[in-house]
mmCIF file of C-alpha atoms in Angstrom:
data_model
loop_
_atom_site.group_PDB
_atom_site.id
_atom_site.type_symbol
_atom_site.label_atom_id
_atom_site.label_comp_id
_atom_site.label_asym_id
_atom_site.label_seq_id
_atom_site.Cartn_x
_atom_site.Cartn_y
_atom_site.Cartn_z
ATOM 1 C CA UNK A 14 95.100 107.964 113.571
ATOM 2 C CA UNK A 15 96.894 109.244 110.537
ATOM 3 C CA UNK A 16 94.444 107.978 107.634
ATOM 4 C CA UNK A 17 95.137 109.083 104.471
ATOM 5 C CA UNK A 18 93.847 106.627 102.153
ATOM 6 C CA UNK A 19 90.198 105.027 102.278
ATOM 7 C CA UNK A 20 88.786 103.102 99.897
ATOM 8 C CA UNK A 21 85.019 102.683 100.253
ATOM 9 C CA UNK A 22 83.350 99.887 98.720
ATOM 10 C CA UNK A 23 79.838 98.476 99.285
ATOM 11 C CA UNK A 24 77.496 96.095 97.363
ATOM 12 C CA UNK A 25 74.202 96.811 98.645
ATOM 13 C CA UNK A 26 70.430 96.259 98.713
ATOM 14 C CA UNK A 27 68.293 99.814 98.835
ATOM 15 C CA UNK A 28 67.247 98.905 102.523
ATOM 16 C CA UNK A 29 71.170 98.898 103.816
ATOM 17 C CA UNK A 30 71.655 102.551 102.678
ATOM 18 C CA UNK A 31 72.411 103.831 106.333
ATOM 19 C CA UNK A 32 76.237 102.165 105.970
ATOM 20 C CA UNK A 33 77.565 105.427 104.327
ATOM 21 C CA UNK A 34 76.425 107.970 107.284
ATOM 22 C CA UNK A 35 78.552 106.328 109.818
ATOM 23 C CA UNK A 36 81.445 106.080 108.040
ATOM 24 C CA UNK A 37 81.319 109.863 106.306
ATOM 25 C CA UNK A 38 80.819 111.155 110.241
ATOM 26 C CA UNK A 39 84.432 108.963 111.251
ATOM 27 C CA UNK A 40 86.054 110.605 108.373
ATOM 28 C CA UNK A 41 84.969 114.156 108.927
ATOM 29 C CA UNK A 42 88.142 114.704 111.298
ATOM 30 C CA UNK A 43 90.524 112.898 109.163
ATOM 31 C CA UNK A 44 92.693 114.439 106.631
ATOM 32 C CA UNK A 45 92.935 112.487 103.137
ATOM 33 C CA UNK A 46 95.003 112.336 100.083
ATOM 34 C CA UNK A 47 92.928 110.042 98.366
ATOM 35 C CA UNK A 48 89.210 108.901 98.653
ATOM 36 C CA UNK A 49 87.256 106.459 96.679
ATOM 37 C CA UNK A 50 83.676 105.632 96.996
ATOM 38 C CA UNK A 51 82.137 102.345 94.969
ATOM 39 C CA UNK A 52 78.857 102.371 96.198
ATOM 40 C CA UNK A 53 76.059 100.303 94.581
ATOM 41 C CA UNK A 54 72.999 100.601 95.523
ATOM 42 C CA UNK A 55 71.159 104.336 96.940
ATOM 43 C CA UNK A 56 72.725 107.773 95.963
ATOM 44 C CA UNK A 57 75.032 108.780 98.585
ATOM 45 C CA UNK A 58 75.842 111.917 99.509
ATOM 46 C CA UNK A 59 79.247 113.049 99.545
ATOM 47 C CA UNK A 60 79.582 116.893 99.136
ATOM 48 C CA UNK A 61 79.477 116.821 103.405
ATOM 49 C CA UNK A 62 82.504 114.972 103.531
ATOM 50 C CA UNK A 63 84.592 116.204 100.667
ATOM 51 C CA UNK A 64 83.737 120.083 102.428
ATOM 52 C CA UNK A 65 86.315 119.093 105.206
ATOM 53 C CA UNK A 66 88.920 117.709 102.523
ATOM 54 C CA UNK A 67 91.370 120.671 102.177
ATOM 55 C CA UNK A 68 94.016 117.989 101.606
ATOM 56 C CA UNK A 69 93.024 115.907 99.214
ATOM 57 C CA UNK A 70 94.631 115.012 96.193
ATOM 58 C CA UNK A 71 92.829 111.961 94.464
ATOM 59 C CA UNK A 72 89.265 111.061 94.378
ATOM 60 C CA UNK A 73 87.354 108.559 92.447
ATOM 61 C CA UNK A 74 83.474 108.761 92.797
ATOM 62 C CA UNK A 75 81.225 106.290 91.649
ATOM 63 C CA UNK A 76 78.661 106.940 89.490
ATOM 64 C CA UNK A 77 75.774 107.376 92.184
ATOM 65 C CA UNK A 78 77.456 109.685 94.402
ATOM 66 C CA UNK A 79 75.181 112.697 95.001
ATOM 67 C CA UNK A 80 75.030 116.380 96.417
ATOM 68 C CA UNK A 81 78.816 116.834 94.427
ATOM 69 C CA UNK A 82 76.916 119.793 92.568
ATOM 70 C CA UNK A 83 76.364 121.450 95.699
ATOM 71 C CA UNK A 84 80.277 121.772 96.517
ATOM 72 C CA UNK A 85 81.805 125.107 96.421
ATOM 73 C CA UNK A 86 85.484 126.174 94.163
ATOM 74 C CA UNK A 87 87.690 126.520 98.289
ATOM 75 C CA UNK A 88 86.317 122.904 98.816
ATOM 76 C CA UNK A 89 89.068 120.278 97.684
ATOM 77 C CA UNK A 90 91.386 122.798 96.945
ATOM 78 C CA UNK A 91 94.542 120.430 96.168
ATOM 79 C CA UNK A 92 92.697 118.022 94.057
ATOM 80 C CA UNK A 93 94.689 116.672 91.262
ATOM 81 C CA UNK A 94 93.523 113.244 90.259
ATOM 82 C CA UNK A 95 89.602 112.967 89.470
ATOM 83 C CA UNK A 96 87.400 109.756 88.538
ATOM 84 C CA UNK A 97 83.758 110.509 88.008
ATOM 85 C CA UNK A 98 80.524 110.412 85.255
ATOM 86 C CA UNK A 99 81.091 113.709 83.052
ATOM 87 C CA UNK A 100 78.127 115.298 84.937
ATOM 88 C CA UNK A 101 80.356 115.106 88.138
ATOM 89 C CA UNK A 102 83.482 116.308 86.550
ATOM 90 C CA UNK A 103 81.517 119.397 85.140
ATOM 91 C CA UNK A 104 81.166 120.642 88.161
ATOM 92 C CA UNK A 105 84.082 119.378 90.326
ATOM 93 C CA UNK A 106 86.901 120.112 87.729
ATOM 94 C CA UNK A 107 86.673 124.297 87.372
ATOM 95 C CA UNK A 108 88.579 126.209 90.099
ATOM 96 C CA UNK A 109 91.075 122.979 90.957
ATOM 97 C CA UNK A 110 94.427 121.649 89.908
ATOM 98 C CA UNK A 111 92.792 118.834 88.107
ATOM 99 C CA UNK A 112 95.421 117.499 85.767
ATOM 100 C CA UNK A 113 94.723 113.710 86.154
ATOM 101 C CA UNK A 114 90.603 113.190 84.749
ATOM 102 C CA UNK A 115 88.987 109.670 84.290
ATOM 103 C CA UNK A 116 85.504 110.053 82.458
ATOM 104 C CA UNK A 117 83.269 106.550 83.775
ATOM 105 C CA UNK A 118 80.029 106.378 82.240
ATOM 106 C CA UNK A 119 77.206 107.210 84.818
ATOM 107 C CA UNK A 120 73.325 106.607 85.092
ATOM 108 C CA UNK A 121 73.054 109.953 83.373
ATOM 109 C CA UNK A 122 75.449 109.076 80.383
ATOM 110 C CA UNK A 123 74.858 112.319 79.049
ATOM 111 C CA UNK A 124 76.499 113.044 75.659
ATOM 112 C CA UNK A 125 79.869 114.647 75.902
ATOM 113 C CA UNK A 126 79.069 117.752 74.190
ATOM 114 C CA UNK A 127 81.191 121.165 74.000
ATOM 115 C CA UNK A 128 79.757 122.570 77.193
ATOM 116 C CA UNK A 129 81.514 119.721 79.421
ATOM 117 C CA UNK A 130 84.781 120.282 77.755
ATOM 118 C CA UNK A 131 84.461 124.052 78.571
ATOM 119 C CA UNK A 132 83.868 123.327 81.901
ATOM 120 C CA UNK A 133 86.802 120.809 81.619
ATOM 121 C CA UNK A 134 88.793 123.553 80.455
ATOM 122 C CA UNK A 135 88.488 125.963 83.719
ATOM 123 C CA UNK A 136 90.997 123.663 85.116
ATOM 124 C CA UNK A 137 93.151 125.707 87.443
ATOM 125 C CA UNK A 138 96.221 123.449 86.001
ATOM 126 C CA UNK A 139 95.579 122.192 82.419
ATOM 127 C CA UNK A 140 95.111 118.522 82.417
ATOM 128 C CA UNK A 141 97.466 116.081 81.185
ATOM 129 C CA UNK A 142 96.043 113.062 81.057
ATOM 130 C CA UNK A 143 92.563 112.358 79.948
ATOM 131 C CA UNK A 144 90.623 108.642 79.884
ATOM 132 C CA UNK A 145 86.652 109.059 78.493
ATOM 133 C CA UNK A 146 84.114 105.946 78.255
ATOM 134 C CA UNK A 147 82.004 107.160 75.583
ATOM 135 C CA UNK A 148 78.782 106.129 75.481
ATOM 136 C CA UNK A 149 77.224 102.458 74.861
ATOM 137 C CA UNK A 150 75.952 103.774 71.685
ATOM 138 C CA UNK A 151 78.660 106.019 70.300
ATOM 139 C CA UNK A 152 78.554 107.077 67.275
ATOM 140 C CA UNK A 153 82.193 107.710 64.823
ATOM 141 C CA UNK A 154 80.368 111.081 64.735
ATOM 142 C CA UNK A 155 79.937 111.581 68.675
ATOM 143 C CA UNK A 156 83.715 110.273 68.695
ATOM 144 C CA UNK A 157 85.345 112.338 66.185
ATOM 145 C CA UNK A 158 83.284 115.886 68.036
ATOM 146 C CA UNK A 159 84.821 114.423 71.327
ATOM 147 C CA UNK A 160 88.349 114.438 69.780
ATOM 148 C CA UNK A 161 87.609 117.881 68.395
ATOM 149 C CA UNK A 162 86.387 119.186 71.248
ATOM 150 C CA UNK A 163 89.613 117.987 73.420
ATOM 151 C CA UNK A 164 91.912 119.342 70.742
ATOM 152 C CA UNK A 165 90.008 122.853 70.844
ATOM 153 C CA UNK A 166 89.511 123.068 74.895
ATOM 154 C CA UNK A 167 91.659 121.039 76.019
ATOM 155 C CA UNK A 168 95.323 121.819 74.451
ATOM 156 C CA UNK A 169 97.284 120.181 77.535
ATOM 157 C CA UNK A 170 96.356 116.815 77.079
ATOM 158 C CA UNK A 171 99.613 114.480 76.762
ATOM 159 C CA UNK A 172 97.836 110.882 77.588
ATOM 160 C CA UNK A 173 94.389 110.454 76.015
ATOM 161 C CA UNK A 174 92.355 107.125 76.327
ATOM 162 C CA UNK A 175 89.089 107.023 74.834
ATOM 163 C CA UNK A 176 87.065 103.677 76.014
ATOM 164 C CA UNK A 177 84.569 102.670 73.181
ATOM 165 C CA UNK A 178 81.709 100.277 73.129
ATOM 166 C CA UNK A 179 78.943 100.316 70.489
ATOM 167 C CA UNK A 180 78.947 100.503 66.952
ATOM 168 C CA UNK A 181 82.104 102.265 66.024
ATOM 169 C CA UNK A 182 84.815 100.583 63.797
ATOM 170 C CA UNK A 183 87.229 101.106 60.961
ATOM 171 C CA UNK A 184 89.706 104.160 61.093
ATOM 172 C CA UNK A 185 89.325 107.224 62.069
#
């Protein structure tokens, strides 16, 4: 078949985690454009699959994918759209021609400090469009180092969306 598109969703208990093998194995042979994995329940682990992706140009992970660390910079070479917690985007962005870069807010929701935006910044195209979810309790502080930190590492950015929920207000 020529699949190019699969969208993965799945609502589960932590006794039905066996659902993602199967369908990782049918995909192995398959070359995709685009790839997106909601999965609720167990970490999955999707660095196995995304190794045979050479053509792949979107991918949107949910926040409990695992084993994404473990992929190498010749794996998803063609990438261009990403959608992933910051911890995932650390390591997925450097080496490809990320220029499309959702930030979701993971179980990790580690701060978005300097180091992730250097790590944003090894890009391999400089990306234009940039959506973060800050965290739930944001401070204007923790928002206006974000902004600096995009301004200083990330120059490119055209489109910038910054989600906010917590105790910010007023102007900034």
């Amino acid at each position: 078949t020529n699949l190019r598109d699969v969208h993965f969703a799945h609502i589960c208990s932590p006794s039905e985690t066996g659902l993602w093998e199967p369908v990782s194995r049918a995909l192995f042979d398959k070359t995709l454009e685009r790839l997106v994995v909601d999965w609720i329940g167990q970490p999955i682990p999707v660095a196995s699959l995304l190794r045979t992706q050479s053509e792949l140009k979107v991918l949107e992970l949910a926040s409990n994918a695992s084993e994404w660390q473990d992929l190498e910079t010749a794996h998803i070479p063609r990438l261009e759209r990403l959608k992933c917690t910051a911890a995932q985007a650390a390591s997925v962005v450097p080496g490809r021609p990320v220029t499309v870069l959702e930030v979701i807010k993971g179980d990790d929701e580690r701060v978005l400090g300097e180091d992730l935006f250097q790590r944003l910044a090894l890009s391999a195209r400089p990306i234009v469009t940039l959506t973060i979810a800050l965290p739930d309790l944001a401070t204007h502080r923790i928002f206006q180092r974000t902004l600096q930190n995009i301004s200083r590492y990330l120059p490119g950015v055209e489109y910038l969306t910054i989600r906010v929920n917590g105790y910010i207000s007023g102007n900034v």
